[in-house]
Short mmCIF file of C-alpha atoms and ligand atoms in Angstrom, two decimals:
data_model
loop_
_atom_site.label_atom_id
_atom_site.label_comp_id
_atom_site.label_asym_id
_atom_site.label_seq_id
_atom_site.Cartn_x
_atom_site.Cartn_y
_atom_site.Cartn_z
CA MET F 1 -41.51 -18.89 -32.88
CA LEU F 2 -40.48 -16.06 -35.22
CA ILE F 3 -42.51 -15.28 -38.32
CA LEU F 4 -41.56 -12.72 -40.98
CA GLY F 5 -44.64 -11.09 -42.54
CA ILE F 6 -44.63 -9.38 -45.94
CA GLU F 7 -47.44 -7.18 -47.28
CA SER F 8 -47.72 -5.53 -50.72
CA SER F 9 -51.40 -5.77 -51.69
CA CYS F 10 -51.99 -2.07 -52.34
CA ASP F 11 -49.82 1.02 -51.85
CA GLU F 12 -47.84 0.06 -48.76
CA THR F 13 -44.73 -2.11 -48.89
CA ALA F 14 -44.53 -3.53 -45.39
CA ALA F 15 -42.68 -6.17 -43.39
CA SER F 16 -42.58 -7.22 -39.76
CA VAL F 17 -41.22 -9.89 -37.45
CA ALA F 18 -43.65 -11.37 -34.92
CA LYS F 19 -42.50 -13.45 -31.96
CA ASP F 20 -44.90 -16.04 -30.52
CA TYR F 21 -47.88 -14.73 -32.51
CA THR F 22 -48.46 -11.28 -31.02
CA GLU F 23 -45.17 -9.77 -29.89
CA ILE F 24 -44.12 -7.42 -32.69
CA LEU F 25 -40.34 -7.09 -32.84
CA SER F 26 -40.36 -4.79 -35.87
CA ASN F 27 -42.89 -3.15 -38.16
CA VAL F 28 -41.62 -1.33 -41.26
CA VAL F 29 -44.02 0.40 -43.67
CA ALA F 30 -42.97 2.24 -46.85
CA SER F 31 -46.05 4.19 -47.90
CA GLN F 32 -46.52 5.41 -51.46
CA VAL F 33 -49.49 7.59 -50.61
CA GLU F 34 -47.80 10.91 -51.44
CA GLU F 35 -47.14 9.77 -55.01
CA HIS F 36 -50.64 8.34 -55.60
CA LYS F 37 -52.17 11.51 -54.14
CA LEU F 38 -51.06 13.32 -57.31
CA TYR F 39 -53.48 11.14 -59.30
CA GLY F 40 -56.37 11.11 -56.81
CA GLY F 41 -56.06 7.37 -56.18
CA VAL F 42 -53.74 4.37 -56.39
CA VAL F 43 -52.17 3.88 -59.84
CA PRO F 44 -51.57 0.10 -60.00
CA GLU F 45 -48.55 0.26 -62.30
CA ILE F 46 -46.80 2.80 -60.09
CA ALA F 47 -47.66 0.74 -57.00
CA SER F 48 -46.01 -2.38 -58.49
CA ARG F 49 -42.87 -0.48 -59.45
CA ARG F 50 -42.48 1.09 -56.03
CA HIS F 51 -42.98 -2.30 -54.34
CA CYS F 52 -40.13 -3.67 -56.50
CA GLU F 53 -37.89 -0.80 -55.42
CA ASN F 54 -38.79 -0.95 -51.73
CA ILE F 55 -39.30 -4.57 -50.85
CA LEU F 56 -35.68 -5.57 -50.34
CA TRP F 57 -34.78 -2.77 -47.93
CA VAL F 58 -38.14 -2.97 -46.14
CA VAL F 59 -37.67 -6.68 -45.40
CA GLN F 60 -34.02 -6.21 -44.46
CA LYS F 61 -34.95 -3.37 -42.11
CA ALA F 62 -37.69 -5.50 -40.53
CA LEU F 63 -35.07 -8.17 -39.76
CA ASP F 64 -32.52 -5.60 -38.56
CA ASP F 65 -35.02 -3.73 -36.35
CA ALA F 66 -36.04 -7.04 -34.79
CA ASN F 67 -32.35 -7.81 -34.19
CA VAL F 68 -32.65 -11.16 -35.97
CA THR F 69 -31.31 -12.70 -39.16
CA LEU F 70 -33.17 -14.74 -41.76
CA GLU F 71 -31.62 -17.83 -40.14
CA ASP F 72 -33.60 -17.19 -36.95
CA ILE F 73 -36.95 -17.01 -38.78
CA ASP F 74 -39.28 -20.04 -38.62
CA GLY F 75 -41.60 -19.10 -41.48
CA ILE F 76 -42.12 -16.47 -44.17
CA ALA F 77 -45.71 -15.24 -44.36
CA VAL F 78 -46.94 -13.22 -47.31
CA THR F 79 -50.21 -11.61 -48.42
CA TYR F 80 -51.27 -13.47 -51.56
CA ALA F 81 -54.88 -12.18 -51.91
CA PRO F 82 -56.92 -10.06 -52.37
CA GLY F 83 -55.53 -6.80 -53.76
CA LEU F 84 -53.95 -5.25 -56.83
CA ILE F 85 -52.59 -8.20 -58.76
CA GLY F 86 -49.33 -6.56 -59.87
CA ALA F 87 -48.70 -5.30 -56.35
CA LEU F 88 -49.43 -8.68 -54.74
CA LEU F 89 -47.16 -10.46 -57.20
CA VAL F 90 -44.15 -8.46 -56.01
CA GLY F 91 -44.58 -9.60 -52.40
CA VAL F 92 -45.48 -13.17 -53.35
CA ASN F 93 -42.52 -13.63 -55.68
CA PHE F 94 -40.13 -12.00 -53.25
CA ALA F 95 -41.35 -14.27 -50.45
CA LYS F 96 -41.12 -17.34 -52.68
CA GLY F 97 -37.53 -16.50 -53.58
CA LEU F 98 -36.63 -15.84 -49.98
CA ALA F 99 -38.25 -19.08 -48.79
CA LEU F 100 -36.49 -21.09 -51.47
CA ALA F 101 -33.09 -19.51 -50.86
CA SER F 102 -33.30 -19.85 -47.08
CA ASN F 103 -35.11 -23.19 -47.05
CA LYS F 104 -37.84 -21.79 -44.81
CA PRO F 105 -41.57 -22.62 -44.98
CA LEU F 106 -43.76 -20.24 -46.98
CA VAL F 107 -47.11 -19.31 -45.39
CA PRO F 108 -49.91 -17.74 -47.48
CA VAL F 109 -51.98 -15.04 -45.74
CA HIS F 110 -55.32 -13.56 -46.82
CA HIS F 111 -55.21 -9.77 -46.44
CA ILE F 112 -58.51 -9.62 -44.53
CA ALA F 113 -57.35 -12.34 -42.14
CA GLY F 114 -54.36 -10.03 -41.61
CA HIS F 115 -56.58 -7.06 -40.73
CA ILE F 116 -58.56 -9.23 -38.31
CA SER F 117 -55.30 -10.33 -36.63
CA ALA F 118 -54.29 -6.72 -35.86
CA ASN F 119 -56.58 -6.98 -32.84
CA TYR F 120 -54.66 -9.97 -31.41
CA ILE F 121 -51.50 -7.86 -31.33
CA ALA F 122 -53.10 -5.15 -29.22
CA HIS F 123 -55.41 -7.49 -27.29
CA PRO F 124 -53.80 -10.95 -26.91
CA GLU F 125 -56.71 -11.90 -24.62
CA LEU F 126 -59.09 -11.75 -27.63
CA LYS F 127 -59.82 -15.31 -28.74
CA PRO F 128 -62.19 -16.77 -31.35
CA PRO F 129 -65.08 -17.22 -31.70
CA TYR F 130 -66.28 -13.61 -32.04
CA LEU F 131 -67.84 -11.32 -34.61
CA CYS F 132 -65.65 -8.91 -36.58
CA LEU F 133 -66.61 -5.91 -38.68
CA VAL F 134 -63.93 -5.47 -41.35
CA ALA F 135 -64.16 -2.11 -43.11
CA SER F 136 -61.38 -1.03 -45.43
CA GLY F 137 -60.86 0.67 -48.77
CA GLY F 138 -61.75 -2.50 -50.64
CA HIS F 139 -64.02 -4.45 -48.26
CA SER F 140 -66.94 -4.13 -45.88
CA HIS F 141 -67.51 -7.50 -44.28
CA ILE F 142 -69.20 -8.84 -41.18
CA VAL F 143 -67.24 -11.96 -40.35
CA GLU F 144 -67.79 -14.78 -37.90
CA VAL F 145 -64.25 -15.53 -36.72
CA LEU F 146 -64.73 -19.22 -35.95
CA SER F 147 -61.08 -19.89 -35.21
CA TYR F 148 -57.79 -18.13 -36.01
CA ASN F 149 -57.85 -19.57 -39.53
CA LYS F 150 -61.53 -20.22 -40.19
CA PHE F 151 -64.02 -17.53 -41.14
CA LYS F 152 -67.63 -17.21 -42.20
CA VAL F 153 -68.61 -14.03 -44.04
CA ILE F 154 -72.23 -13.23 -43.15
CA GLY F 155 -72.42 -9.68 -44.52
CA ARG F 156 -70.70 -7.95 -47.39
CA THR F 157 -71.02 -4.84 -49.50
CA ARG F 158 -73.09 -5.07 -52.65
CA ASP F 159 -71.23 -2.17 -54.27
CA ASP F 160 -68.75 0.30 -52.75
CA ALA F 161 -66.78 -0.53 -49.61
CA ALA F 162 -67.09 1.81 -46.61
CA GLY F 163 -63.59 3.23 -47.13
CA GLU F 164 -64.27 3.67 -50.83
CA CYS F 165 -67.43 5.63 -49.94
CA PHE F 166 -65.46 7.83 -47.52
CA ASP F 167 -62.83 8.43 -50.21
CA LYS F 168 -65.31 9.15 -53.03
CA CYS F 169 -67.36 11.56 -50.89
CA ALA F 170 -64.13 13.23 -49.78
CA ARG F 171 -62.96 13.60 -53.36
CA ALA F 172 -66.30 15.20 -54.35
CA MET F 173 -65.79 17.65 -51.47
CA GLY F 174 -62.31 18.51 -52.71
CA PHE F 175 -60.19 16.64 -50.16
CA PRO F 176 -56.98 14.89 -51.30
CA TYR F 177 -56.64 11.10 -51.54
CA PRO F 178 -57.13 9.14 -49.34
CA GLY F 179 -60.01 11.25 -48.10
CA GLY F 180 -61.38 9.18 -45.21
CA VAL F 181 -59.07 10.76 -42.68
CA HIS F 182 -59.93 14.28 -43.96
CA ILE F 183 -63.64 13.61 -43.50
CA ASP F 184 -62.82 12.39 -40.00
CA LYS F 185 -60.97 15.66 -39.20
CA ALA F 186 -63.60 17.94 -40.80
CA SER F 187 -66.38 16.07 -38.96
CA LYS F 188 -65.04 17.33 -35.65
CA LEU F 189 -65.98 20.88 -36.74
CA GLY F 190 -69.37 20.04 -38.27
CA ASN F 191 -72.96 19.25 -37.37
CA PRO F 192 -73.81 15.58 -38.09
CA GLU F 193 -77.54 16.40 -38.28
CA ALA F 194 -77.07 19.08 -40.97
CA TYR F 195 -77.78 16.81 -43.94
CA ASN F 196 -80.17 13.91 -44.04
CA LEU F 197 -78.40 11.28 -46.15
CA PRO F 198 -79.85 7.94 -47.31
CA LYS F 199 -79.16 4.74 -45.38
CA PRO F 200 -79.96 2.11 -47.99
CA LYS F 201 -81.34 -1.25 -46.94
CA VAL F 202 -80.41 -4.23 -49.07
CA SER F 203 -83.00 -6.85 -49.91
CA GLY F 204 -81.87 -10.43 -49.47
CA GLY F 205 -78.71 -10.44 -47.35
CA GLU F 206 -79.80 -9.12 -43.97
CA TYR F 207 -76.34 -7.93 -42.95
CA ASP F 208 -75.17 -6.77 -46.37
CA PHE F 209 -74.18 -3.17 -47.04
CA SER F 210 -74.67 -0.77 -49.93
CA PHE F 211 -72.82 2.52 -49.96
CA SER F 212 -73.09 3.66 -53.56
CA GLY F 213 -76.44 5.44 -52.95
CA LEU F 214 -74.89 7.49 -50.17
CA LYS F 215 -71.98 8.47 -52.42
CA THR F 216 -74.39 9.45 -55.22
CA ALA F 217 -76.50 11.52 -52.79
CA VAL F 218 -73.40 13.44 -51.69
CA VAL F 219 -72.22 14.01 -55.28
CA ASN F 220 -75.74 15.21 -56.29
CA LEU F 221 -75.98 17.50 -53.27
CA LEU F 222 -72.67 19.16 -54.17
CA HIS F 223 -73.57 19.35 -57.85
CA ASN F 224 -77.00 20.91 -57.22
CA SER F 225 -75.65 23.48 -54.81
CA LYS F 226 -72.98 24.47 -57.35
CA GLN F 227 -75.64 24.91 -60.04
CA LYS F 228 -77.85 26.96 -57.73
CA GLY F 229 -74.88 28.95 -56.44
CA THR F 230 -75.60 27.95 -52.83
CA GLU F 231 -72.98 27.11 -50.21
CA ILE F 232 -72.39 23.65 -48.78
CA ASP F 233 -70.67 23.55 -45.40
CA VAL F 234 -68.00 20.89 -45.94
CA ASN F 235 -67.58 20.33 -42.20
CA ASP F 236 -71.33 19.74 -41.80
CA LEU F 237 -71.45 17.45 -44.84
CA SER F 238 -68.40 15.51 -43.59
CA ALA F 239 -70.00 15.07 -40.18
CA SER F 240 -73.25 13.92 -41.81
CA VAL F 241 -71.44 11.41 -44.08
CA GLN F 242 -69.40 10.07 -41.16
CA LYS F 243 -72.49 9.73 -38.96
CA THR F 244 -74.38 7.86 -41.71
CA ILE F 245 -71.55 5.42 -42.49
CA SER F 246 -70.86 4.85 -38.78
CA GLU F 247 -74.52 4.15 -38.06
CA VAL F 248 -74.92 1.73 -40.97
CA LEU F 249 -71.77 -0.24 -40.05
CA THR F 250 -72.71 -0.33 -36.37
CA GLU F 251 -76.40 -1.17 -36.82
CA HIS F 252 -75.65 -4.14 -39.08
CA THR F 253 -72.93 -5.47 -36.80
CA ILE F 254 -75.03 -5.21 -33.65
CA HIS F 255 -77.98 -6.76 -35.46
CA ALA F 256 -75.81 -9.72 -36.52
CA ALA F 257 -74.40 -10.12 -33.00
CA GLN F 258 -77.92 -10.20 -31.54
CA ASP F 259 -79.19 -12.73 -34.08
CA LEU F 260 -76.20 -15.03 -33.81
CA GLY F 261 -75.61 -14.72 -30.08
CA TYR F 262 -72.13 -13.16 -30.09
CA ASN F 263 -71.20 -10.94 -27.18
CA THR F 264 -67.65 -10.20 -28.32
CA ILE F 265 -67.17 -7.87 -31.26
CA ALA F 266 -64.00 -6.61 -32.97
CA VAL F 267 -63.51 -4.00 -35.67
CA ALA F 268 -60.67 -4.09 -38.22
CA GLY F 269 -59.43 -2.47 -41.44
CA GLY F 270 -58.51 1.10 -42.39
CA VAL F 271 -61.96 2.47 -41.54
CA SER F 272 -61.63 1.21 -37.96
CA ALA F 273 -59.40 4.29 -37.50
CA ASN F 274 -62.45 6.52 -38.00
CA SER F 275 -63.41 8.32 -34.80
CA GLY F 276 -67.15 8.22 -35.62
CA VAL F 277 -67.09 4.48 -36.28
CA ARG F 278 -65.12 3.83 -33.08
CA LEU F 279 -67.49 5.96 -30.98
CA ALA F 280 -70.67 4.48 -32.49
CA MET F 281 -69.36 0.95 -31.90
CA GLU F 282 -68.30 1.84 -28.35
CA ASN F 283 -71.69 3.33 -27.51
CA GLU F 284 -73.74 0.52 -29.01
CA CYS F 285 -71.59 -2.27 -27.53
CA LYS F 286 -71.84 -0.62 -24.11
CA LYS F 287 -75.62 -0.37 -24.48
CA HIS F 288 -75.92 -4.06 -25.34
CA GLY F 289 -73.30 -5.29 -22.87
CA TYR F 290 -70.93 -6.52 -25.59
CA LYS F 291 -67.16 -6.58 -25.21
CA LEU F 292 -65.58 -4.50 -27.97
CA TYR F 293 -62.05 -4.75 -29.36
CA LEU F 294 -60.62 -1.96 -31.53
CA PRO F 295 -57.14 -2.01 -33.07
CA PRO F 296 -54.77 0.83 -32.14
CA LEU F 297 -54.69 3.52 -34.83
CA SER F 298 -51.18 2.41 -35.82
CA LEU F 299 -52.48 -1.04 -36.85
CA CYS F 300 -55.75 -0.06 -38.58
CA GLY F 301 -54.22 0.55 -42.03
CA ASP F 302 -52.15 -1.90 -44.03
CA ASN F 303 -49.02 -3.08 -42.21
CA GLY F 304 -46.67 -6.02 -41.99
CA ALA F 305 -47.33 -6.78 -38.30
CA MET F 306 -50.87 -7.97 -38.98
CA ILE F 307 -49.55 -10.30 -41.72
CA ALA F 308 -46.79 -11.63 -39.44
CA CYS F 309 -49.39 -12.25 -36.70
CA ALA F 310 -51.95 -13.91 -39.02
CA GLY F 311 -49.06 -15.85 -40.58
CA SER F 312 -48.06 -17.12 -37.13
CA TYR F 313 -51.50 -18.64 -36.53
CA ALA F 314 -51.52 -20.14 -40.03
CA TYR F 315 -47.97 -21.50 -39.57
CA ALA F 316 -48.95 -23.10 -36.25
CA GLU F 317 -51.83 -24.89 -37.96
CA GLY F 318 -49.53 -26.29 -40.63
CA ILE F 319 -50.70 -24.04 -43.44
CA ARG F 320 -47.99 -23.91 -46.10
CA ALA F 321 -47.52 -22.92 -49.72
CA ASP F 322 -44.85 -24.03 -52.16
CA SER F 323 -43.16 -22.21 -55.01
CA GLY F 324 -46.34 -22.68 -57.05
CA LEU F 325 -48.10 -20.05 -54.90
CA ASN F 326 -49.89 -17.48 -57.05
CA ALA F 327 -51.39 -14.09 -56.20
CA TYR F 328 -55.14 -13.45 -56.59
CA ALA F 329 -56.91 -10.12 -57.01
CA THR F 330 -60.04 -11.60 -55.44
CA MET F 331 -60.34 -14.50 -53.04
CA SER F 332 -63.07 -15.38 -50.56
CA LEU F 333 -62.04 -15.37 -46.93
CA GLU F 334 -64.05 -18.55 -46.46
CA THR F 335 -62.26 -20.72 -48.98
CA ILE F 336 -58.67 -19.74 -48.27
CA PHE F 337 -57.54 -22.84 -46.44
CA SER F 338 -60.50 -25.09 -47.15
CA ASP F 339 -58.25 -27.78 -48.56
CA ILE F 340 -56.01 -27.72 -45.49
CA ILE F 341 -58.26 -27.26 -42.41
O1 LIG T 1 -57.25 -1.27 -44.74
P1 LIG T 1 -56.74 -0.16 -45.59
O2 LIG T 1 -55.51 0.56 -45.16
O3 LIG T 1 -56.50 -0.65 -47.05
C1 LIG T 1 -57.32 -1.59 -47.67
O4 LIG T 1 -57.14 -2.80 -47.41
O5 LIG T 1 -58.24 -1.14 -48.41
O6 LIG T 1 -57.95 0.87 -45.71
C2 LIG T 1 -57.81 2.07 -46.38
C3 LIG T 1 -59.13 2.81 -46.27
C4 LIG T 1 -59.18 4.05 -47.16
O7 LIG T 1 -60.40 4.08 -47.84
C5 LIG T 1 -59.05 5.18 -46.16
O8 LIG T 1 -59.66 6.39 -46.56
C6 LIG T 1 -59.78 4.60 -44.97
O9 LIG T 1 -59.34 3.27 -44.93
N1 LIG T 1 -59.45 5.32 -43.74
C7 LIG T 1 -60.36 6.07 -43.07
C8 LIG T 1 -59.67 6.64 -41.97
N2 LIG T 1 -58.37 6.23 -42.02
C9 LIG T 1 -58.26 5.42 -43.11
N3 LIG T 1 -61.66 6.29 -43.30
C10 LIG T 1 -62.30 7.09 -42.45
N4 LIG T 1 -61.71 7.70 -41.38
C11 LIG T 1 -60.41 7.49 -41.10
N5 LIG T 1 -59.84 8.08 -40.03
ZN1 LIG T 2 -56.05 -3.42 -46.05
#
């Protein structure tokens, strides 16, 4: 079974061919990050335009690199939600056209289901059910992965996502966009105990997150020190921010695993590339005797391979879309296929 996966939900135009779910024959990513860096964040209109320019050659290269033609493909999977609406529409409409012209089935993929699937590529032995922490620029979720296509979200952020918090703190410290990776690098030179930052608890949802207070604390700290003319050690502050975010993500995930009786945990999304998050999860899972799955760094961020893999599981379960498929800026992971499975 060969599935072509297409991803355009944010600032990466990506395509990949997956064979039999997890064997990645090609993985092409055209990143726009250098252009968005000029503006300190993703400019949606620019993202849409670049997707339009890149999508044809990215998909063609994915087929070429895999040494296959469109004829060989069994299904065309595409991210249809959530993300920047104009960016998503480029991928969705391209995939619809391609499916129609080639008479191939169209398979809708939820972006977060894609991130979760990145772990199957690196660890084909990982099988549902298990608990997954998904932390990206737009989402912080604790997800019960009930089956390959069925999810229950038991924890979510009430405000900023973990990646968003990394990026906003990084921006306040003067790092370029996207700042998460810069905080990660600076942390290696800093003292994580240097600054005592707030770890907000959320009333109501036991496993929910809130990161906006941490961001505000960092912005205030920098602002006050500027006013007083005192120095802030950016390496120390980075290490303190990274430690706080890593601890919050890990504590909530372990807590959920204990309560719900999971002993297999996975981490997914852009923030799963963070060395502090990976180490905290490794240490805590070891302490509790849990099996931990982390995606390789190459598959943490947005890519086509995760969409081709998630699309393969959806295709196998008969999940299809027709030319009426729309793109959605927001879409719950729980309701995606509720009418089908
Ligand atoms: O999953 P992703 O590529 O895109 C979304 O779906 O949002 O995640 C991007 C996020 C950004 O906020 C980026 O700063 C963060 O992941 N990120 C990191 C690291 N690498 C990427 N955050 C902390 N440390 C990293 N090493
Ligand atoms: Zn993503």
